[in-house]
Short mmCIF file of C-alpha atoms and ligand atoms in Angstrom, two decimals:
data_model
loop_
_atom_site.label_atom_id
_atom_site.label_comp_id
_atom_site.label_asym_id
_atom_site.label_seq_id
_atom_site.Cartn_x
_atom_site.Cartn_y
_atom_site.Cartn_z
CA MET F 1 111.60 109.47 102.96
CA GLN F 2 108.01 109.45 101.70
CA ILE F 3 106.96 105.95 100.48
CA VAL F 4 103.06 106.28 99.94
CA GLN F 5 100.73 108.97 99.46
CA THR F 6 96.76 108.59 99.75
CA GLU F 7 94.14 111.13 99.66
CA ARG F 8 94.51 112.44 103.26
CA LEU F 9 97.75 110.67 104.41
CA SER F 10 101.50 110.20 103.67
CA LEU F 11 103.58 107.22 104.80
CA HIS F 12 107.34 107.81 105.62
CA HIS F 13 110.29 105.94 106.81
CA ALA F 14 110.55 106.56 110.44
CA THR F 15 113.80 108.26 111.87
CA LEU F 16 115.28 108.74 115.19
CA ASP F 17 113.85 112.27 115.16
CA ASP F 18 110.23 110.63 115.56
CA ALA F 19 110.90 109.32 119.07
CA ALA F 20 108.55 111.51 120.73
CA PHE F 21 105.68 110.43 118.69
CA ILE F 22 106.84 106.73 118.79
CA TYR F 23 106.77 107.13 122.65
CA ASP F 24 103.38 108.40 122.65
CA LEU F 25 102.01 105.72 120.38
CA LEU F 26 103.71 102.62 121.92
CA THR F 27 102.76 103.80 125.38
CA ASP F 28 99.06 104.42 124.58
CA GLN F 29 96.95 101.82 126.39
CA THR F 30 95.06 100.92 123.09
CA PHE F 31 98.41 99.93 121.53
CA ILE F 32 99.43 98.04 124.60
CA ASP F 33 96.01 96.10 124.97
CA ASN F 34 95.66 95.27 121.21
CA ILE F 35 99.25 94.81 119.93
CA ALA F 36 101.94 94.48 122.77
CA ASP F 37 103.80 96.17 125.51
CA LYS F 38 107.14 96.91 123.51
CA GLY F 39 108.96 98.00 126.80
CA VAL F 40 109.11 101.51 125.68
CA ARG F 41 109.36 103.50 128.89
CA ASN F 42 111.34 106.68 127.82
CA LEU F 43 112.72 108.42 124.66
CA ASP F 44 115.80 106.29 124.55
CA ASP F 45 113.73 103.23 124.53
CA ALA F 46 111.66 104.67 121.71
CA ARG F 47 114.71 105.40 119.62
CA ALA F 48 115.85 101.85 120.17
CA TYR F 49 112.58 100.61 118.90
CA ILE F 50 112.86 102.82 115.96
CA ASN F 51 116.40 101.54 115.09
CA GLU F 52 116.05 97.96 116.03
CA SER F 53 112.52 97.25 114.78
CA LEU F 54 111.43 99.94 112.12
CA ILE F 55 114.77 100.88 110.53
CA LYS F 56 115.91 97.31 110.70
CA SER F 57 112.94 96.15 108.81
CA TYR F 58 113.35 98.83 106.09
CA ASN F 59 116.95 97.78 105.67
CA THR F 60 116.35 93.97 105.78
CA HIS F 61 113.09 93.73 103.74
CA GLY F 62 112.85 97.06 101.91
CA PHE F 63 109.59 97.74 103.83
CA GLY F 64 108.16 97.93 107.31
CA LEU F 65 105.87 100.00 109.38
CA PHE F 66 105.93 103.56 108.10
CA LEU F 67 105.27 106.64 110.05
CA THR F 68 101.77 107.94 109.03
CA LYS F 69 101.16 111.61 108.84
CA LEU F 70 98.20 113.88 108.01
CA LYS F 71 99.05 115.39 104.67
CA SER F 72 97.18 118.66 105.62
CA ASP F 73 99.60 119.68 108.40
CA GLY F 74 102.11 116.90 108.71
CA THR F 75 100.90 115.89 112.04
CA PRO F 76 102.03 111.96 112.82
CA ILE F 77 99.16 109.94 113.74
CA GLY F 78 100.13 106.38 113.49
CA LEU F 79 102.16 103.50 112.07
CA CYS F 80 100.99 101.56 109.04
CA GLY F 81 102.85 99.12 106.68
CA LEU F 82 103.91 95.74 106.00
CA ILE F 83 105.71 93.34 108.44
CA LYS F 84 107.70 90.35 107.36
CA ARG F 85 107.81 87.92 110.23
CA ASP F 86 109.89 84.70 110.35
CA VAL F 87 106.92 82.67 111.48
CA PHE F 88 104.76 83.60 108.34
CA ASP F 89 105.48 82.85 104.61
CA TYR F 90 103.92 86.21 103.57
CA PRO F 91 104.09 89.73 104.77
CA ASP F 92 101.29 90.97 106.98
CA VAL F 93 99.81 94.20 106.96
CA GLY F 94 99.81 96.23 110.27
CA TYR F 95 98.66 99.43 111.73
CA ALA F 96 98.24 101.42 114.94
CA PHE F 97 96.96 104.98 115.40
CA LEU F 98 96.65 107.29 118.41
CA PRO F 99 93.09 106.99 119.75
CA GLN F 100 92.25 110.63 118.97
CA TYR F 101 92.41 109.88 115.15
CA ALA F 102 90.42 106.67 115.32
CA GLY F 103 86.96 106.40 113.67
CA GLN F 104 87.89 108.59 110.51
CA GLY F 105 88.83 105.79 108.23
CA TYR F 106 92.47 106.66 108.58
CA ALA F 107 93.59 102.94 109.29
CA THR F 108 91.69 101.55 106.20
CA GLU F 109 93.10 104.40 103.98
CA ALA F 110 96.60 103.89 105.04
CA ALA F 111 96.52 100.14 104.98
CA LYS F 112 95.01 100.35 101.45
CA GLY F 113 97.86 102.53 100.41
CA ALA F 114 100.46 100.17 101.92
CA MET F 115 99.04 97.09 100.19
CA THR F 116 98.73 98.85 96.94
CA TYR F 117 102.42 99.82 97.32
CA GLY F 118 103.46 96.20 98.32
CA ARG F 119 101.66 94.68 95.54
CA ASP F 120 102.52 97.33 92.64
CA GLU F 121 105.89 98.70 93.69
CA LEU F 122 107.49 95.66 95.60
CA GLY F 123 105.78 92.77 93.67
CA ILE F 124 104.47 91.23 96.70
CA LYS F 125 101.87 88.52 95.67
CA ARG F 126 100.07 87.98 98.89
CA ILE F 127 99.48 89.93 101.94
CA ILE F 128 97.99 88.49 104.98
CA ALA F 129 96.96 89.88 108.34
CA ILE F 130 96.62 88.75 112.09
CA THR F 131 94.47 90.40 114.82
CA SER F 132 92.85 89.33 118.12
CA PRO F 133 89.34 88.19 117.78
CA ASP F 134 88.45 90.97 120.45
CA ASN F 135 89.86 93.82 118.40
CA LYS F 136 86.56 94.60 116.52
CA GLY F 137 87.79 97.87 114.90
CA SER F 138 90.67 96.00 113.38
CA ILE F 139 88.62 93.18 112.02
CA LYS F 140 86.28 95.79 110.48
CA VAL F 141 89.37 97.40 108.82
CA LEU F 142 90.60 94.14 107.46
CA GLU F 143 87.15 93.36 106.02
CA LYS F 144 87.17 96.70 104.37
CA LEU F 145 90.44 95.67 102.90
CA GLY F 146 88.95 92.64 101.32
CA LEU F 147 90.44 90.07 103.56
CA HIS F 148 88.77 87.10 105.04
CA THR F 149 89.31 84.90 107.99
CA ASN F 150 88.32 81.29 108.62
CA LYS F 151 91.28 80.26 110.73
CA THR F 152 92.81 80.86 114.17
CA ILE F 153 96.39 80.56 115.01
CA ASP F 154 98.66 80.88 118.02
CA PHE F 155 100.66 84.03 117.84
CA MET F 156 102.48 85.63 120.74
CA ASP F 157 100.96 83.13 123.26
CA SER F 158 97.31 83.98 122.29
CA GLU F 159 94.79 82.79 119.80
CA ASN F 160 94.49 85.18 116.83
CA LEU F 161 92.48 85.40 113.52
CA LEU F 162 94.50 84.86 110.45
CA PHE F 163 93.08 87.18 107.59
CA GLU F 164 93.90 86.15 103.99
CA PRO F 165 93.02 87.37 100.55
CA ASP F 166 90.69 85.18 98.29
C1 LIG T 201 91.86 99.35 115.18
C2 LIG T 201 92.29 100.75 114.65
C3 LIG T 201 93.48 100.72 113.92
C4 LIG T 201 91.21 101.23 113.79
O1 LIG T 201 91.55 102.58 113.25
P1 LIG T 201 90.58 103.49 112.49
O2 LIG T 201 91.29 104.63 111.80
O3 LIG T 201 89.60 103.90 113.52
O4 LIG T 201 89.85 102.55 111.53
P2 LIG T 201 88.77 103.00 110.29
O5 LIG T 201 88.16 104.25 110.71
O6 LIG T 201 89.52 102.93 109.05
O7 LIG T 201 87.84 101.84 110.36
C5 LIG T 201 87.34 101.32 111.80
C6 LIG T 201 86.04 100.59 111.56
O8 LIG T 201 85.64 99.86 112.63
C7 LIG T 201 84.67 100.34 113.34
N1 LIG T 201 84.99 100.19 114.79
C8 LIG T 201 86.02 100.73 115.56
N2 LIG T 201 86.01 100.31 116.74
C9 LIG T 201 85.09 99.37 116.84
C10 LIG T 201 84.51 98.59 117.90
N3 LIG T 201 85.21 98.58 119.11
N4 LIG T 201 83.56 97.73 117.55
C11 LIG T 201 82.99 97.63 116.35
N5 LIG T 201 83.49 98.39 115.36
C12 LIG T 201 84.41 99.24 115.62
C13 LIG T 201 84.52 101.81 113.01
O9 LIG T 201 83.13 102.21 113.16
C14 LIG T 201 84.85 101.59 111.47
O10 LIG T 201 83.71 101.15 110.86
P3 LIG T 201 82.99 101.98 109.58
O11 LIG T 201 84.09 102.24 108.59
O12 LIG T 201 82.00 101.08 109.12
O13 LIG T 201 82.55 103.32 110.31
C15 LIG T 201 92.74 101.72 115.79
O14 LIG T 201 91.61 101.89 116.60
C16 LIG T 201 94.08 101.37 116.40
O15 LIG T 201 95.04 101.78 116.09
N6 LIG T 201 93.86 100.64 117.63
C17 LIG T 201 94.97 100.48 118.31
C18 LIG T 201 96.03 99.59 117.73
C19 LIG T 201 95.35 98.20 116.98
O16 LIG T 201 94.62 97.67 117.52
N7 LIG T 201 96.11 98.02 115.82
C20 LIG T 201 95.64 96.80 115.10
C21 LIG T 201 96.25 95.60 115.54
S1 LIG T 201 95.92 94.19 114.62
#
């Protein structure tokens, strides 16, 4: 199911058929270093992640991390969307792309699309973000999205920057 379209990208609900791509993304070192090791070691693990994390969020909150594809040829390049965590009052925007697609503005474009969808279609009043202070690329994306940081928070056992709208 397609949720969002931007100039170059389309964002979809992930399905179990996307396990091979999810395996590639979650086992990439940039994902593990900058987000987390989700324990995905094979296609069955990838299917479990899709089911228990991605699809569960769509069903529970009506949104989540969406499979992000190039509109030109349908190639999946990453995940982008909104996450509702118990520890925060507001959803946060999240994204991860395969390294071969970095540096082309895709994260900014996808995240803008997801945030506009959240505000306009879902009525979400406030969208925040968190990132490691070492993740210069992600910080740049969040600044381009118009979010600002002046707070650090403990999140998943490390210090993170909290980005918020004005
Ligand atoms: C971080 C990430 C999402 C950036 O995606 P992207 O598609 O390259 O982002 P964009 O092209 O929209 O913008 C990135 C900007 O950061 C800059 N950038 C990227 N890496 C950088 C670095 N190490 N240091 C400084 N700037 C950097 C780019 O030059 C670009 O700036 P520009 O628009 O002025 O040229 C991507 O590298 C990724 O998926 N990383 C792994 C997962 C991850 O870290 N997710 C975020 C967790 S909070």
